[in-house]
Amino acid sequence: MLHIIQRARKINFLVLMMALASQSAFALKDDVEQPLNIVSKEQIADFESNKAIFIKDVVATQGSMELHADKAELSRNSSGELQEVKAYGRPATFKQKQDDGKIIHSQSSIIQYLPEKNLLVLIGRATIWQDNSHVDGERIEYNTVTKQLKASNENSQGGRVQSTFLPQELKK
């Protein structure tokens, strides 16, 4: 009987992971083509090293995407392409509207985006959710191209990842 329960939990977890990952596949397609606007109390730019730092009450928007953080760092490679965005907060938050009208939310102490690797990394009390379905862990990695999500939790909650989903939300 225990084996059947454990197997059902694994199947439920996989269904949730696929549902959350597939939702990001439907992000508004023109968001990345929209202007990037960043507002903060202080901004520091180092043109020699292609870095910009935004400090205190950082709000960044691009299309339907919205980031809130205490501090954000942007860096570009030698070709001028975005190399990394790193946001810090208590927590830093990110949300984006999907083509189906639903909004995906995430929050963590650090939000790192590596566009060259198509990787979004949430570090420190990380949570990603849509409606009432969510995944919590110490670290969540999401590949925006392969739509694969990996959650781990080695530091808190006894080293476990927690997931909750409502089957009726997955049907939508």
PDB file of C-alpha atoms in Angstrom:
ATOM      1  CA  MET A   1       0.000   0.000   0.000  1.00  0.00           C
ATOM      2  CA  LEU A   2       2.833   2.425   0.868  1.00  0.00           C
ATOM      3  CA  HIS A   3       4.397   1.744  -2.543  1.00  0.00           C
ATOM      4  CA  ILE A   4       1.143   2.766  -4.298  1.00  0.00           C
ATOM      5  CA  ILE A   5       0.922   6.006  -2.278  1.00  0.00           C
ATOM      6  CA  GLN A   6       4.563   6.869  -3.032  1.00  0.00           C
ATOM      7  CA  ARG A   7       4.034   6.186  -6.728  1.00  0.00           C
ATOM      8  CA  ALA A   8       0.912   8.368  -6.769  1.00  0.00           C
ATOM      9  CA  ARG A   9       2.856  11.200  -5.108  1.00  0.00           C
ATOM     10  CA  LYS A  10       5.588  10.929  -7.758  1.00  0.00           C
ATOM     11  CA  ILE A  11       3.005  11.048 -10.552  1.00  0.00           C
ATOM     12  CA  ASN A  12       1.250  14.044  -8.952  1.00  0.00           C
ATOM     13  CA  PHE A  13       4.583  15.861  -8.596  1.00  0.00           C
ATOM     14  CA  LEU A  14       5.463  15.213 -12.248  1.00  0.00           C
ATOM     15  CA  VAL A  15       2.051  16.475 -13.367  1.00  0.00           C
ATOM     16  CA  LEU A  16       2.558  19.688 -11.368  1.00  0.00           C
ATOM     17  CA  MET A  17       6.064  20.213 -12.735  1.00  0.00           C
ATOM     18  CA  MET A  18       4.856  19.733 -16.305  1.00  0.00           C
ATOM     19  CA  ALA A  19       1.885  22.049 -15.714  1.00  0.00           C
ATOM     20  CA  LEU A  20       4.002  24.851 -14.252  1.00  0.00           C
ATOM     21  CA  ALA A  21       6.692  24.429 -16.896  1.00  0.00           C
ATOM     22  CA  SER A  22       4.196  24.379 -19.751  1.00  0.00           C
ATOM     23  CA  GLN A  23       2.570  27.581 -18.493  1.00  0.00           C
ATOM     24  CA  SER A  24       5.832  29.454 -19.048  1.00  0.00           C
ATOM     25  CA  ALA A  25       5.847  28.204 -22.616  1.00  0.00           C
ATOM     26  CA  PHE A  26       2.801  30.414 -23.163  1.00  0.00           C
ATOM     27  CA  ALA A  27       4.362  33.657 -21.902  1.00  0.00           C
ATOM     28  CA  LEU A  28       3.378  36.673 -23.941  1.00  0.00           C
ATOM     29  CA  LYS A  29       5.564  36.315 -27.003  1.00  0.00           C
ATOM     30  CA  ASP A  30       6.197  39.999 -27.550  1.00  0.00           C
ATOM     31  CA  ASP A  31       7.347  40.793 -23.982  1.00  0.00           C
ATOM     32  CA  VAL A  32      11.051  40.586 -24.876  1.00  0.00           C
ATOM     33  CA  GLU A  33      10.515  42.958 -27.809  1.00  0.00           C
ATOM     34  CA  GLN A  34       9.043  45.650 -25.545  1.00  0.00           C
ATOM     35  CA  PRO A  35      11.119  48.463 -23.980  1.00  0.00           C
ATOM     36  CA  LEU A  36      12.841  47.588 -20.704  1.00  0.00           C
ATOM     37  CA  ASN A  37      12.118  50.218 -18.065  1.00  0.00           C
ATOM     38  CA  ILE A  38      13.985  50.288 -14.745  1.00  0.00           C
ATOM     39  CA  VAL A  39      13.258  52.672 -11.904  1.00  0.00           C
ATOM     40  CA  SER A  40      15.262  52.832  -8.664  1.00  0.00           C
ATOM     41  CA  LYS A  41      16.477  55.353  -6.113  1.00  0.00           C
ATOM     42  CA  GLU A  42      20.060  55.036  -7.340  1.00  0.00           C
ATOM     43  CA  GLN A  43      21.712  53.802 -10.536  1.00  0.00           C
ATOM     44  CA  ILE A  44      25.379  53.153 -11.179  1.00  0.00           C
ATOM     45  CA  ALA A  45      26.738  52.414 -14.651  1.00  0.00           C
ATOM     46  CA  ASP A  46      30.214  51.176 -15.545  1.00  0.00           C
ATOM     47  CA  PHE A  47      30.452  51.531 -19.320  1.00  0.00           C
ATOM     48  CA  GLU A  48      33.943  50.040 -19.399  1.00  0.00           C
ATOM     49  CA  SER A  49      32.789  46.709 -17.954  1.00  0.00           C
ATOM     50  CA  ASN A  50      29.241  46.797 -19.438  1.00  0.00           C
ATOM     51  CA  LYS A  51      27.551  46.650 -16.020  1.00  0.00           C
ATOM     52  CA  ALA A  52      24.722  48.578 -14.437  1.00  0.00           C
ATOM     53  CA  ILE A  53      23.596  48.430 -10.811  1.00  0.00           C
ATOM     54  CA  PHE A  54      20.202  49.617  -9.611  1.00  0.00           C
ATOM     55  CA  ILE A  55      19.809  50.179  -5.864  1.00  0.00           C
ATOM     56  CA  LYS A  56      16.778  50.633  -3.549  1.00  0.00           C
ATOM     57  CA  ASP A  57      13.165  50.116  -4.562  1.00  0.00           C
ATOM     58  CA  VAL A  58      14.012  48.640  -7.956  1.00  0.00           C
ATOM     59  CA  VAL A  59      11.091  48.112 -10.305  1.00  0.00           C
ATOM     60  CA  ALA A  60      11.802  46.732 -13.777  1.00  0.00           C
ATOM     61  CA  THR A  61       9.076  46.217 -16.380  1.00  0.00           C
ATOM     62  CA  GLN A  62       9.108  44.867 -19.905  1.00  0.00           C
ATOM     63  CA  GLY A  63       5.761  44.136 -21.502  1.00  0.00           C
ATOM     64  CA  SER A  64       3.797  42.081 -18.971  1.00  0.00           C
ATOM     65  CA  MET A  65       6.931  41.186 -16.987  1.00  0.00           C
ATOM     66  CA  GLU A  66       7.488  42.934 -13.675  1.00  0.00           C
ATOM     67  CA  LEU A  67      10.433  42.592 -11.283  1.00  0.00           C
ATOM     68  CA  HIS A  68      10.681  44.129  -7.785  1.00  0.00           C
ATOM     69  CA  ALA A  69      13.966  44.018  -5.868  1.00  0.00           C
ATOM     70  CA  ASP A  70      16.149  45.837  -3.371  1.00  0.00           C
ATOM     71  CA  LYS A  71      19.070  45.702  -5.813  1.00  0.00           C
ATOM     72  CA  ALA A  72      19.545  44.543  -9.394  1.00  0.00           C
ATOM     73  CA  GLU A  73      22.686  44.056 -11.465  1.00  0.00           C
ATOM     74  CA  LEU A  74      22.734  43.832 -15.254  1.00  0.00           C
ATOM     75  CA  SER A  75      25.741  42.852 -17.308  1.00  0.00           C
ATOM     76  CA  ARG A  76      26.317  42.603 -21.049  1.00  0.00           C
ATOM     77  CA  ASN A  77      28.910  40.627 -22.970  1.00  0.00           C
ATOM     78  CA  SER A  78      31.487  42.222 -25.276  1.00  0.00           C
ATOM     79  CA  SER A  79      28.943  42.142 -28.130  1.00  0.00           C
ATOM     80  CA  GLY A  80      26.525  44.217 -26.068  1.00  0.00           C
ATOM     81  CA  GLU A  81      24.051  41.380 -25.567  1.00  0.00           C
ATOM     82  CA  LEU A  82      22.464  40.814 -22.178  1.00  0.00           C
ATOM     83  CA  GLN A  83      24.639  38.321 -20.288  1.00  0.00           C
ATOM     84  CA  GLU A  84      23.093  38.215 -16.805  1.00  0.00           C
ATOM     85  CA  VAL A  85      20.462  39.832 -14.620  1.00  0.00           C
ATOM     86  CA  LYS A  86      20.717  39.293 -10.883  1.00  0.00           C
ATOM     87  CA  ALA A  87      18.125  40.711  -8.473  1.00  0.00           C
ATOM     88  CA  TYR A  88      18.321  40.660  -4.689  1.00  0.00           C
ATOM     89  CA  GLY A  89      15.495  41.220  -2.239  1.00  0.00           C
ATOM     90  CA  ARG A  90      13.637  40.239   0.887  1.00  0.00           C
ATOM     91  CA  PRO A  91      12.177  38.797  -1.279  1.00  0.00           C
ATOM     92  CA  ALA A  92      12.773  39.762  -4.880  1.00  0.00           C
ATOM     93  CA  THR A  93       9.621  39.095  -6.899  1.00  0.00           C
ATOM     94  CA  PHE A  94       8.870  38.439 -10.556  1.00  0.00           C
ATOM     95  CA  LYS A  95       5.600  38.009 -12.398  1.00  0.00           C
ATOM     96  CA  GLN A  96       4.605  37.566 -16.017  1.00  0.00           C
ATOM     97  CA  LYS A  97       1.292  37.297 -17.816  1.00  0.00           C
ATOM     98  CA  GLN A  98       0.814  34.236 -20.015  1.00  0.00           C
ATOM     99  CA  ASP A  99      -0.972  34.121 -23.376  1.00  0.00           C
ATOM    100  CA  ASP A 100      -3.914  32.419 -21.639  1.00  0.00           C
ATOM    101  CA  GLY A 101      -4.278  35.455 -19.347  1.00  0.00           C
ATOM    102  CA  LYS A 102      -2.990  33.720 -16.216  1.00  0.00           C
ATOM    103  CA  ILE A 103      -0.076  35.158 -14.275  1.00  0.00           C
ATOM    104  CA  ILE A 104       2.960  33.194 -13.117  1.00  0.00           C
ATOM    105  CA  HIS A 105       4.553  34.568  -9.932  1.00  0.00           C
ATOM    106  CA  SER A 106       7.900  33.799  -8.344  1.00  0.00           C
ATOM    107  CA  GLN A 107       9.884  35.057  -5.407  1.00  0.00           C
ATOM    108  CA  SER A 108      13.195  34.322  -3.735  1.00  0.00           C
ATOM    109  CA  SER A 109      16.138  36.050  -2.096  1.00  0.00           C
ATOM    110  CA  ILE A 110      18.014  36.048  -5.417  1.00  0.00           C
ATOM    111  CA  ILE A 111      16.581  35.887  -8.924  1.00  0.00           C
ATOM    112  CA  GLN A 112      19.207  35.187 -11.576  1.00  0.00           C
ATOM    113  CA  TYR A 113      18.543  35.153 -15.314  1.00  0.00           C
ATOM    114  CA  LEU A 114      21.175  33.848 -17.726  1.00  0.00           C
ATOM    115  CA  PRO A 115      19.779  34.411 -21.252  1.00  0.00           C
ATOM    116  CA  GLU A 116      22.728  32.740 -23.018  1.00  0.00           C
ATOM    117  CA  LYS A 117      21.873  29.533 -21.127  1.00  0.00           C
ATOM    118  CA  ASN A 118      18.100  30.128 -21.229  1.00  0.00           C
ATOM    119  CA  LEU A 119      18.155  29.691 -17.463  1.00  0.00           C
ATOM    120  CA  LEU A 120      16.144  31.318 -14.682  1.00  0.00           C
ATOM    121  CA  VAL A 121      17.417  30.499 -11.178  1.00  0.00           C
ATOM    122  CA  LEU A 122      15.580  31.306  -7.946  1.00  0.00           C
ATOM    123  CA  ILE A 123      17.795  31.016  -4.852  1.00  0.00           C
ATOM    124  CA  GLY A 124      16.830  31.250  -1.185  1.00  0.00           C
ATOM    125  CA  ARG A 125      13.272  30.520  -0.042  1.00  0.00           C
ATOM    126  CA  ALA A 126      12.246  30.139  -3.669  1.00  0.00           C
ATOM    127  CA  THR A 127       8.617  29.823  -4.708  1.00  0.00           C
ATOM    128  CA  ILE A 128       6.966  29.701  -8.110  1.00  0.00           C
ATOM    129  CA  TRP A 129       3.179  29.637  -8.387  1.00  0.00           C
ATOM    130  CA  GLN A 130       0.154  30.107 -10.578  1.00  0.00           C
ATOM    131  CA  ASP A 131      -3.302  30.371  -9.039  1.00  0.00           C
ATOM    132  CA  ASN A 132      -3.132  28.011  -6.030  1.00  0.00           C
ATOM    133  CA  SER A 133      -0.580  25.555  -7.467  1.00  0.00           C
ATOM    134  CA  HIS A 134       3.019  26.106  -6.364  1.00  0.00           C
ATOM    135  CA  VAL A 135       6.503  24.680  -5.869  1.00  0.00           C
ATOM    136  CA  ASP A 136       8.689  25.753  -2.915  1.00  0.00           C
ATOM    137  CA  GLY A 137      12.364  24.985  -2.399  1.00  0.00           C
ATOM    138  CA  GLU A 138      15.695  26.505  -1.537  1.00  0.00           C
ATOM    139  CA  ARG A 139      16.655  26.590  -5.247  1.00  0.00           C
ATOM    140  CA  ILE A 140      14.524  26.367  -8.382  1.00  0.00           C
ATOM    141  CA  GLU A 141      16.076  26.257 -11.857  1.00  0.00           C
ATOM    142  CA  TYR A 142      13.971  26.662 -14.978  1.00  0.00           C
ATOM    143  CA  ASN A 143      15.163  26.324 -18.570  1.00  0.00           C
ATOM    144  CA  THR A 144      13.047  28.652 -20.717  1.00  0.00           C
ATOM    145  CA  VAL A 145      13.701  26.661 -23.914  1.00  0.00           C
ATOM    146  CA  THR A 146      13.446  23.026 -22.804  1.00  0.00           C
ATOM    147  CA  LYS A 147      10.718  23.934 -20.250  1.00  0.00           C
ATOM    148  CA  GLN A 148      12.428  21.790 -17.619  1.00  0.00           C
ATOM    149  CA  LEU A 149      12.213  22.689 -13.952  1.00  0.00           C
ATOM    150  CA  LYS A 150      14.409  21.415 -11.139  1.00  0.00           C
ATOM    151  CA  ALA A 151      13.670  22.218  -7.491  1.00  0.00           C
ATOM    152  CA  SER A 152      15.926  21.347  -4.556  1.00  0.00           C
ATOM    153  CA  ASN A 153      15.958  22.072  -0.866  1.00  0.00           C
ATOM    154  CA  GLU A 154      19.007  21.153   1.136  1.00  0.00           C
ATOM    155  CA  ASN A 155      18.991  23.914   3.753  1.00  0.00           C
ATOM    156  CA  SER A 156      15.459  24.295   5.093  1.00  0.00           C
ATOM    157  CA  GLN A 157      12.299  22.262   5.575  1.00  0.00           C
ATOM    158  CA  GLY A 158      14.387  19.175   6.317  1.00  0.00           C
ATOM    159  CA  GLY A 159      15.933  19.133   2.862  1.00  0.00           C
ATOM    160  CA  ARG A 160      12.607  18.669   1.073  1.00  0.00           C
ATOM    161  CA  VAL A 161      10.797  20.389  -1.775  1.00  0.00           C
ATOM    162  CA  GLN A 162       7.117  21.122  -1.256  1.00  0.00           C
ATOM    163  CA  SER A 163       4.517  21.184  -4.025  1.00  0.00           C
ATOM    164  CA  THR A 164       0.796  21.834  -3.955  1.00  0.00           C
ATOM    165  CA  PHE A 165      -1.558  21.719  -6.902  1.00  0.00           C
ATOM    166  CA  LEU A 166      -5.286  21.680  -7.463  1.00  0.00           C
ATOM    167  CA  PRO A 167      -6.329  19.213 -10.163  1.00  0.00           C
ATOM    168  CA  GLN A 168      -9.138  21.499 -11.384  1.00  0.00           C
ATOM    169  CA  GLU A 169      -6.536  24.218 -12.099  1.00  0.00           C
ATOM    170  CA  LEU A 170      -4.454  21.795 -14.160  1.00  0.00           C
ATOM    171  CA  LYS A 171      -7.447  21.034 -16.399  1.00  0.00           C
ATOM    172  CA  LYS A 172      -7.747  24.691 -17.383  1.00  0.00           C
TER     173      LYS A 172
END
